[in-house]
Tab-separated table of C-alpha atoms in Angstrom:
chain	number	residue	atom	x	y	z
E	1	ILE	CA	-5.291	-8.845	7.435
E	2	ARG	CA	-2.772	-8.579	4.597
E	3	PRO	CA	-4.833	-10.738	2.176
E	4	LEU	CA	-7.617	-8.184	2.562
E	5	MET	CA	-5.279	-5.186	2.385
E	6	VAL	CA	-3.646	-6.180	-0.900
E	7	ARG	CA	-7.110	-6.249	-2.455
E	8	LEU	CA	-8.164	-2.905	-1.015
E	9	PHE	CA	-4.874	-1.247	-2.043
E	10	PRO	CA	-3.949	-2.731	-5.440
E	11	ASP	CA	-1.618	0.212	-6.200
E	12	VAL	CA	0.560	-0.498	-3.139
E	13	PRO	CA	3.095	-3.346	-3.478
E	14	ALA	CA	2.420	-6.035	-0.885
E	15	HIS	CA	6.077	-6.000	0.199
E	16	SER	CA	6.128	-2.197	0.601
E	17	PRO	CA	6.812	-0.727	4.073
E	18	ALA	CA	3.624	1.270	3.523
E	19	MET	CA	1.569	-1.924	3.734
E	20	GLY	CA	3.121	-2.906	7.067
E	21	ALA	CA	2.679	0.586	8.518
E	22	MET	CA	-0.980	0.720	7.465
E	23	ILE	CA	-1.637	-2.683	9.036
E	24	LEU	CA	0.005	-1.581	12.301
E	25	ASN	CA	-2.032	1.635	12.311
E	26	ILE	CA	-5.323	-0.176	11.751
E	27	SER	CA	-4.409	-2.765	14.394
E	28	ALA	CA	-3.618	-0.077	16.990
E	29	ASN	CA	-6.923	1.662	16.276
E	30	ALA	CA	-8.755	-1.661	16.541
E	31	LEU	CA	-7.320	-2.076	20.047
E	32	GLY	CA	-8.396	1.431	21.045
E	33	LEU	CA	-4.814	2.747	21.202
E	34	GLY	CA	-5.325	5.989	19.284
E	35	ASN	CA	-2.091	7.659	20.384
E	36	ALA	CA	-0.045	4.597	19.467
E	37	ALA	CA	-1.703	4.520	16.030
E	38	THR	CA	-0.538	8.025	15.091
E	39	PRO	CA	3.178	7.230	14.530
E	40	PHE	CA	2.249	4.241	12.377
E	41	GLY	CA	-0.180	6.382	10.396
E	42	ILE	CA	2.434	9.051	9.758
E	43	ARG	CA	4.954	6.415	8.685
E	44	ALA	CA	2.341	4.895	6.353
E	45	MET	CA	1.697	8.294	4.754
E	46	GLN	CA	5.421	8.854	4.262
E	47	GLU	CA	5.796	5.486	2.567
E	48	LEU	CA	2.697	6.049	0.431
E	49	ASP	CA	4.088	9.435	-0.588
E	50	SER	CA	7.246	7.704	-1.808
E	51	LEU	CA	5.000	5.947	-4.356
E	52	ASN	CA	3.238	9.197	-5.287
E	53	PRO	CA	4.055	10.445	-8.805
E	54	GLU	CA	2.492	13.845	-8.079
E	55	LYS	CA	3.796	15.265	-4.809
E	56	GLY	CA	1.378	17.470	-2.905
E	57	THR	CA	-1.676	15.598	-4.222
E	58	ALA	CA	-3.323	12.732	-2.347
E	59	THR	CA	-3.305	9.400	-4.142
E	60	ASP	CA	-6.239	6.976	-4.091
E	61	ALA	CA	-4.352	4.837	-1.561
E	62	MET	CA	-3.803	7.830	0.754
E	63	ALA	CA	-7.476	8.800	0.556
E	64	LEU	CA	-8.685	5.263	1.240
E	65	PHE	CA	-6.257	4.786	4.119
E	66	LEU	CA	-7.326	8.007	5.831
E	67	THR	CA	-11.002	7.224	5.283
E	68	ILE	CA	-10.613	3.780	6.875
E	69	ASN	CA	-8.653	5.422	9.678
E	70	THR	CA	-11.528	7.854	10.225
E	71	ALA	CA	-14.074	5.047	10.541
E	72	GLY	CA	-11.686	3.221	12.857
E	73	ILE	CA	-13.045	-0.323	13.218
E	74	THR	CA	-12.616	-1.113	16.919
E	75	LEU	CA	-12.417	-4.514	18.580
E	76	LEU	CA	-11.394	-3.302	22.017
E	77	PRO	CA	-12.005	0.371	23.033
E	78	THR	CA	-9.661	0.149	25.997
E	79	THR	CA	-9.617	3.855	26.891
E	80	VAL	CA	-13.397	4.136	26.928
E	81	ILE	CA	-13.782	0.953	28.980
E	82	ALA	CA	-11.324	2.277	31.563
E	83	LEU	CA	-13.174	5.596	31.798
E	84	ARG	CA	-16.543	3.869	32.165
E	85	ALA	CA	-15.114	1.708	34.949
E	86	SER	CA	-13.837	4.783	36.795
E	87	ALA	CA	-17.272	6.386	36.409
E	88	GLY	CA	-18.881	3.482	38.275
E	89	SER	CA	-20.398	1.578	35.365
E	90	ALA	CA	-21.933	-1.768	36.288
E	91	ASN	CA	-20.701	-3.167	32.970
E	92	PRO	CA	-17.774	-1.110	31.610
E	93	ALA	CA	-17.170	-3.465	28.681
E	94	GLY	CA	-20.830	-3.498	27.711
E	95	ILE	CA	-20.080	-1.194	24.782
E	96	LEU	CA	-17.969	-3.816	23.013
E	97	GLY	CA	-20.890	-5.047	20.946
E	98	THR	CA	-22.241	-1.602	20.050
E	99	THR	CA	-18.757	-0.282	19.253
E	100	LEU	CA	-17.850	-3.227	17.032
E	101	PHE	CA	-21.159	-3.007	15.151
E	102	ALA	CA	-21.001	0.772	14.645
E	103	SER	CA	-17.328	0.917	13.683
E	104	GLY	CA	-17.582	-2.159	11.452
E	105	CYS	CA	-20.523	-0.773	9.503
E	106	ALA	CA	-18.898	2.663	9.306
E	107	THR	CA	-15.724	1.078	7.923
E	108	LEU	CA	-17.686	-0.650	5.161
E	109	VAL	CA	-19.340	2.667	4.310
E	110	ALA	CA	-15.931	4.375	4.371
E	111	ILE	CA	-14.442	1.904	1.893
E	112	ALA	CA	-17.441	2.173	-0.423
E	113	ALA	CA	-17.459	5.985	-0.244
E	114	ALA	CA	-13.741	6.269	-0.998
E	115	LYS	CA	-13.972	3.859	-3.929
E	116	ILE	CA	-17.007	5.658	-5.374
E	117	PHE	CA	-15.796	9.234	-4.893
E	118	GLN	CA	-12.367	8.521	-6.380
E	119	ARG	CA	-14.060	7.990	-9.733
E	120	PHE	CA	-15.110	11.641	-9.758
E	121	SER	CA	-11.677	12.900	-8.683
E	122	PRO	CA	-9.133	11.146	-10.890
E	123	ALA	CA	-5.447	11.174	-10.008
E	124	PRO	CA	-2.301	9.826	-11.684
E	125	ALA	CA	-1.804	6.112	-11.145
E	126	VAL	CA	0.722	5.137	-8.503
E	127	GLN	CA	3.792	3.493	-9.921
E	128	ASN	CA	6.726	1.976	-8.115
E	129	GLU	CA	9.482	2.087	-10.740
E	130	LYS	CA	12.032	0.491	-8.424
E	131	ALA	CA	9.777	-2.488	-7.779
E	132	GLN	CA	9.037	-2.869	-11.472
E	133	ASN	CA	12.708	-2.711	-12.449
E	134	ASN	CA	13.549	-5.410	-9.926
E	135	ASP	CA	10.566	-7.559	-10.926
E	136	GLN	CA	9.178	-7.269	-7.413
E	137	PRO	CA	5.534	-8.103	-6.600
E	138	SER	CA	2.997	-5.352	-7.234
E	139	GLY	CA	0.071	-6.232	-4.967
E	140	GLY	CA	-1.884	-9.192	-6.352
E	141	ASP	CA	-1.794	-12.636	-4.784
E	142	THR	CA	-0.356	-14.216	-7.943
E	143	ASP	CA	2.599	-11.805	-7.972
E	144	LEU	CA	3.731	-12.231	-4.386
E	145	MET	CA	7.067	-13.744	-3.548
E	146	PRO	CA	7.023	-16.851	-1.306
E	147	GLY	CA	6.457	-15.904	2.304
E	148	ASP	CA	5.431	-12.320	1.411
E	149	ALA	CA	1.667	-12.760	1.144
E	150	GLY	CA	1.048	-13.252	4.856
E	151	TYR	CA	-1.540	-15.786	5.909
E	152	PRO	CA	-3.973	-17.240	3.353
E	153	LEU	CA	-7.399	-15.656	3.222
E	154	TRP	CA	-9.050	-18.527	5.124
E	155	GLY	CA	-6.437	-18.234	7.871
E	156	SER	CA	-7.118	-14.529	8.228
E	157	ALA	CA	-10.848	-15.191	8.385
E	158	LEU	CA	-10.354	-17.753	11.180
E	159	ALA	CA	-8.128	-15.356	13.131
E	160	LEU	CA	-10.663	-12.516	12.890
E	161	ALA	CA	-13.488	-14.883	13.839
E	162	PHE	CA	-11.506	-15.954	16.915
E	163	LEU	CA	-11.052	-12.318	17.965
E	164	ALA	CA	-14.754	-11.682	17.487
E	165	SER	CA	-15.581	-14.735	19.624
E	166	LEU	CA	-13.724	-13.149	22.538
E	167	ILE	CA	-16.164	-10.241	22.653
E	168	PRO	CA	-19.002	-12.096	24.431
E	169	LEU	CA	-16.516	-13.188	27.094
E	170	THR	CA	-15.442	-9.611	27.754
E	171	VAL	CA	-19.070	-8.516	27.825
E	172	ILE	CA	-19.822	-11.081	30.560
E	173	TRP	CA	-16.661	-10.479	32.603
E	174	GLY	CA	-16.015	-6.904	31.515
E	175	ARG	CA	-15.845	-5.371	34.992
E	176	THR	CA	-13.311	-7.968	36.150
E	177	LEU	CA	-11.139	-7.805	33.041
E	178	SER	CA	-11.116	-4.028	32.471
E	179	PRO	CA	-8.260	-3.160	34.907
E	180	PHE	CA	-5.998	-5.801	33.328
E	181	VAL	CA	-6.467	-4.963	29.642
E	182	LEU	CA	-3.774	-2.293	29.212
E	183	PRO	CA	-1.126	-3.913	31.477
E	184	SER	CA	-1.656	-7.259	29.734
E	185	MET	CA	-1.231	-5.682	26.299
E	186	MET	CA	1.976	-3.900	27.327
E	187	LEU	CA	3.428	-7.085	28.818
E	188	GLY	CA	2.304	-9.082	25.791
E	189	PHE	CA	4.012	-6.732	23.327
E	190	LEU	CA	7.263	-6.794	25.304
E	191	THR	CA	7.184	-10.589	25.617
E	192	PHE	CA	6.484	-10.994	21.905
E	193	GLY	CA	9.421	-8.735	21.084
E	194	LEU	CA	11.740	-10.747	23.324
E	195	VAL	CA	10.612	-14.027	21.765
E	196	ARG	CA	11.245	-12.617	18.287
E	197	GLY	CA	14.720	-11.435	19.299
E	198	VAL	CA	13.979	-7.724	18.912
E	199	ARG	CA	16.415	-5.341	20.617
E	200	ILE	CA	13.556	-3.568	22.352
E	201	TYR	CA	15.339	-0.668	24.044
E	202	GLU	CA	17.448	0.204	20.992
E	203	THR	CA	14.409	-0.020	18.742
E	204	PHE	CA	12.439	2.222	21.074
E	205	VAL	CA	15.202	4.860	21.122
E	206	GLU	CA	15.508	4.831	17.340
E	207	GLY	CA	11.751	5.177	16.938
E	208	ALA	CA	11.639	8.026	19.467
E	209	ARG	CA	14.392	9.848	17.530
E	210	GLU	CA	12.472	9.541	14.267
E	211	GLY	CA	9.255	10.523	16.026
E	212	PHE	CA	10.802	13.739	17.289
E	213	GLN	CA	11.818	14.709	13.756
E	214	VAL	CA	8.292	14.046	12.506
E	215	ALA	CA	6.818	16.016	15.421
E	216	VAL	CA	8.824	19.098	14.470
E	217	ARG	CA	7.528	18.858	10.901
E	218	ILE	CA	3.836	18.546	11.853
E	219	ILE	CA	3.773	21.134	14.679
E	220	PRO	CA	2.411	23.982	12.460
E	221	TYR	CA	-0.493	21.821	11.263
E	222	LEU	CA	-1.117	20.556	14.782
E	223	VAL	CA	-1.213	24.076	16.231
E	224	ALA	CA	-3.590	25.231	13.499
E	225	ILE	CA	-6.186	22.515	14.090
E	226	LEU	CA	-5.987	22.788	17.896
E	227	VAL	CA	-6.416	26.574	17.788
E	228	ALA	CA	-9.408	26.187	15.467
E	229	VAL	CA	-11.034	23.666	17.806
E	230	GLY	CA	-10.322	25.883	20.807
E	231	MET	CA	-11.938	28.861	19.090
E	232	PHE	CA	-14.985	26.764	18.214
E	233	GLN	CA	-15.469	25.854	21.864
E	234	ALA	CA	-14.507	29.156	23.511
E	235	SER	CA	-16.535	31.325	21.145
E	236	GLY	CA	-19.790	29.667	22.180
E	237	ALA	CA	-20.368	28.270	18.690
E	238	MET	CA	-20.646	24.765	20.138
E	239	THR	CA	-23.395	25.821	22.559
E	240	VAL	CA	-25.309	27.656	19.843
E	241	THR	CA	-25.093	24.668	17.488
E	242	VAL	CA	-26.265	22.222	20.159
E	243	SER	CA	-29.195	24.493	21.098
E	244	ALA	CA	-30.241	24.813	17.469
E	245	LEU	CA	-29.951	21.152	16.506
E	246	GLY	CA	-30.619	19.299	19.759
E	247	LYS	CA	-34.405	19.149	19.492
E	248	TRP	CA	-34.192	17.824	15.936
E	249	THR	CA	-31.484	15.228	16.499
E	250	ALA	CA	-33.403	13.903	19.510
E	251	LEU	CA	-36.067	12.701	17.073
E	252	ILE	CA	-33.618	10.225	15.513
E	253	GLY	CA	-32.186	9.006	18.823
E	254	LEU	CA	-29.376	11.551	19.330
E	255	PRO	CA	-30.328	13.528	22.471
E	256	ALA	CA	-28.990	17.018	23.105
E	257	ASP	CA	-26.687	15.683	25.850
E	258	ALA	CA	-24.961	13.408	23.304
E	259	LEU	CA	-24.853	15.913	20.444
E	260	PRO	CA	-21.654	17.667	21.670
E	261	MET	CA	-19.805	14.353	21.400
E	262	ALA	CA	-21.029	13.828	17.828
E	263	LEU	CA	-19.863	17.343	16.894
E	264	MET	CA	-16.546	17.301	18.749
E	265	ARG	CA	-15.363	13.778	17.912
E	266	PRO	CA	-14.307	14.592	14.304
E	267	LEU	CA	-12.431	17.664	15.549
E	268	SER	CA	-10.485	16.807	18.687
E	269	GLY	CA	-9.610	13.666	20.612
E	270	SER	CA	-8.869	15.486	23.855
E	271	GLY	CA	-11.996	17.627	23.533
E	272	SER	CA	-14.241	14.628	22.926
E	273	TYR	CA	-12.547	12.767	25.783
E	274	GLY	CA	-13.406	15.662	28.106
E	275	ILE	CA	-17.018	15.645	26.918
E	276	LEU	CA	-17.213	11.893	27.491
E	277	ALA	CA	-15.814	12.174	31.029
E	278	ALA	CA	-18.212	15.005	31.910
E	279	THR	CA	-21.214	13.147	30.488
E	280	LEU	CA	-20.451	9.885	32.308
E	281	ALA	CA	-19.826	11.753	35.573
E	282	ASN	CA	-23.134	13.632	35.326
E	283	PRO	CA	-25.452	12.121	38.000
E	284	ALA	CA	-28.467	12.835	35.808
E	285	ILE	CA	-27.033	10.700	32.990
E	286	GLY	CA	-24.557	8.096	34.232
E	287	PRO	CA	-22.444	5.627	32.240
E	288	ASP	CA	-25.108	2.919	31.840
E	289	SER	CA	-27.976	5.076	30.558
E	290	TYR	CA	-28.879	5.333	26.881
E	291	THR	CA	-27.011	8.640	26.568
E	292	GLY	CA	-23.996	7.314	28.480
E	293	THR	CA	-23.838	4.222	26.285
E	294	LEU	CA	-24.273	6.295	23.134
E	295	VAL	CA	-21.462	8.775	23.882
E	296	SER	CA	-19.209	5.849	24.855
E	297	THR	CA	-19.981	4.131	21.553
E	298	LEU	CA	-19.391	7.326	19.581
E	299	MET	CA	-16.034	7.799	21.298
E	300	GLY	CA	-14.960	4.220	20.696
E	301	SER	CA	-16.196	3.788	17.134
E	302	SER	CA	-14.953	6.941	15.374
E	303	GLU	CA	-11.807	8.999	14.898
E	304	THR	CA	-10.779	12.660	14.908
E	305	THR	CA	-11.212	13.277	11.175
E	306	PHE	CA	-9.879	16.826	10.876
E	307	TYR	CA	-7.033	16.203	13.317
E	308	VAL	CA	-5.934	13.048	11.497
E	309	MET	CA	-6.113	14.730	8.096
E	310	ALA	CA	-4.179	17.788	9.299
E	311	VAL	CA	-1.417	15.731	10.932
E	312	TYR	CA	-1.100	12.926	8.374
E	313	PHE	CA	-1.289	15.105	5.272
E	314	GLY	CA	0.863	17.742	6.943
E	315	ALA	CA	3.588	15.171	7.537
E	316	VAL	CA	3.964	14.678	3.774
E	317	GLN	CA	3.057	18.219	2.658
E	318	VAL	CA	-0.113	17.163	0.821
E	319	ARG	CA	-2.329	20.164	0.065
E	320	ARG	CA	-4.739	18.760	-2.539
E	321	VAL	CA	-6.711	16.160	-0.598
E	322	ARG	CA	-9.146	15.407	-3.445
E	323	HIS	CA	-12.144	13.357	-2.216
E	324	THR	CA	-10.651	12.399	1.157
E	325	LEU	CA	-12.629	14.864	3.284
E	326	LEU	CA	-15.975	14.034	1.658
E	327	ALA	CA	-15.431	10.283	2.078
E	328	ALA	CA	-14.266	10.734	5.682
E	329	LEU	CA	-17.284	12.872	6.624
E	330	THR	CA	-19.541	10.261	5.019
E	331	ALA	CA	-17.914	7.653	7.265
E	332	ASP	CA	-18.421	9.945	10.286
E	333	ALA	CA	-22.123	10.336	9.507
E	334	ALA	CA	-22.456	6.567	9.069
E	335	GLY	CA	-20.694	6.008	12.405
E	336	ILE	CA	-23.180	8.264	14.200
E	337	LEU	CA	-26.206	6.613	12.620
E	338	PHE	CA	-24.990	3.068	13.275
E	339	SER	CA	-24.059	3.995	16.867
E	340	ILE	CA	-27.634	5.149	17.423
E	341	LEU	CA	-29.028	1.965	15.895
E	342	ALA	CA	-26.681	-0.233	17.947
E	343	CYS	CA	-27.482	1.496	21.250
E	344	ARG	CA	-31.234	1.463	20.667
E	345	PHE	CA	-31.107	-2.237	19.837
E	346	PHE	CA	-28.769	-3.004	22.751
E	347	LEU	CA	-30.863	-1.204	25.373
E	348	MET	CA	-34.314	-1.897	23.978
E	349	GLY	CA	-33.812	-5.299	22.373
């Protein structure tokens, strides 16, 4: 996806470690591995901050990256599929189509929103003086050194089309394949590392050491957002909000039983996971009903906006987020609407 990334992020040099970290983060989210995506996202923010001429203020690249992360285009929502299988779904992988449609459309809205809103919130241009002094490439295809541009655009398109073609197969054999998805991915990553000659154990230890240092730095921001979410739930504000809005959202295809997921998903991953498990386990709803499919799609096609912003920006001490929150919430709203459209079409079409 690098040919696409260098066009979306013209201020980030194609050879920069930030580009690689962003690609890894987006790839992990696309595979439904939210926890694995977090370290890559933090690393990407650190590298983007190294290009930031005004520390403490989000650059356009930071805002766009976080907005795309919020939309979270998903090819394989592995966690949700596993939970649906444990809840007795007849077709655990049946949400692949709805999740891909909702997250794909939300990602397009996220990119458009970030690009539009940045015009009303100008920031200093990102400059990489070291790259310029060394005559290194600065992001466009014509400036890339040999071997640094990744695959050509047509090659990337073929690869993405091949991945998309696998979705119908998993829809048909979803129940059979679901238990093998995570073990196969773990074995595949280890095998790929061995083939490439990576010293896997040493690399893991080094990454864990760096991760611990980052964890210490983001703990205050993490505690703050988790306490806020806990207060929102324990105070009864969630119940009051659902009671007030449920009858109105039901008119557009978002029933009251699914509304808590739509409200909690931008706030907390663990909270939304608990809501999903409770909804799927409810005998009156079930995993294969419209509501069960909708909450599964919402879980698989969106991200924890406030959590991600608190952790990622906290890791680099950014306090002025500019248009990031507005663009991210726009992507969240688009994700909800497209999830409703996808589920209504999937169940009624």
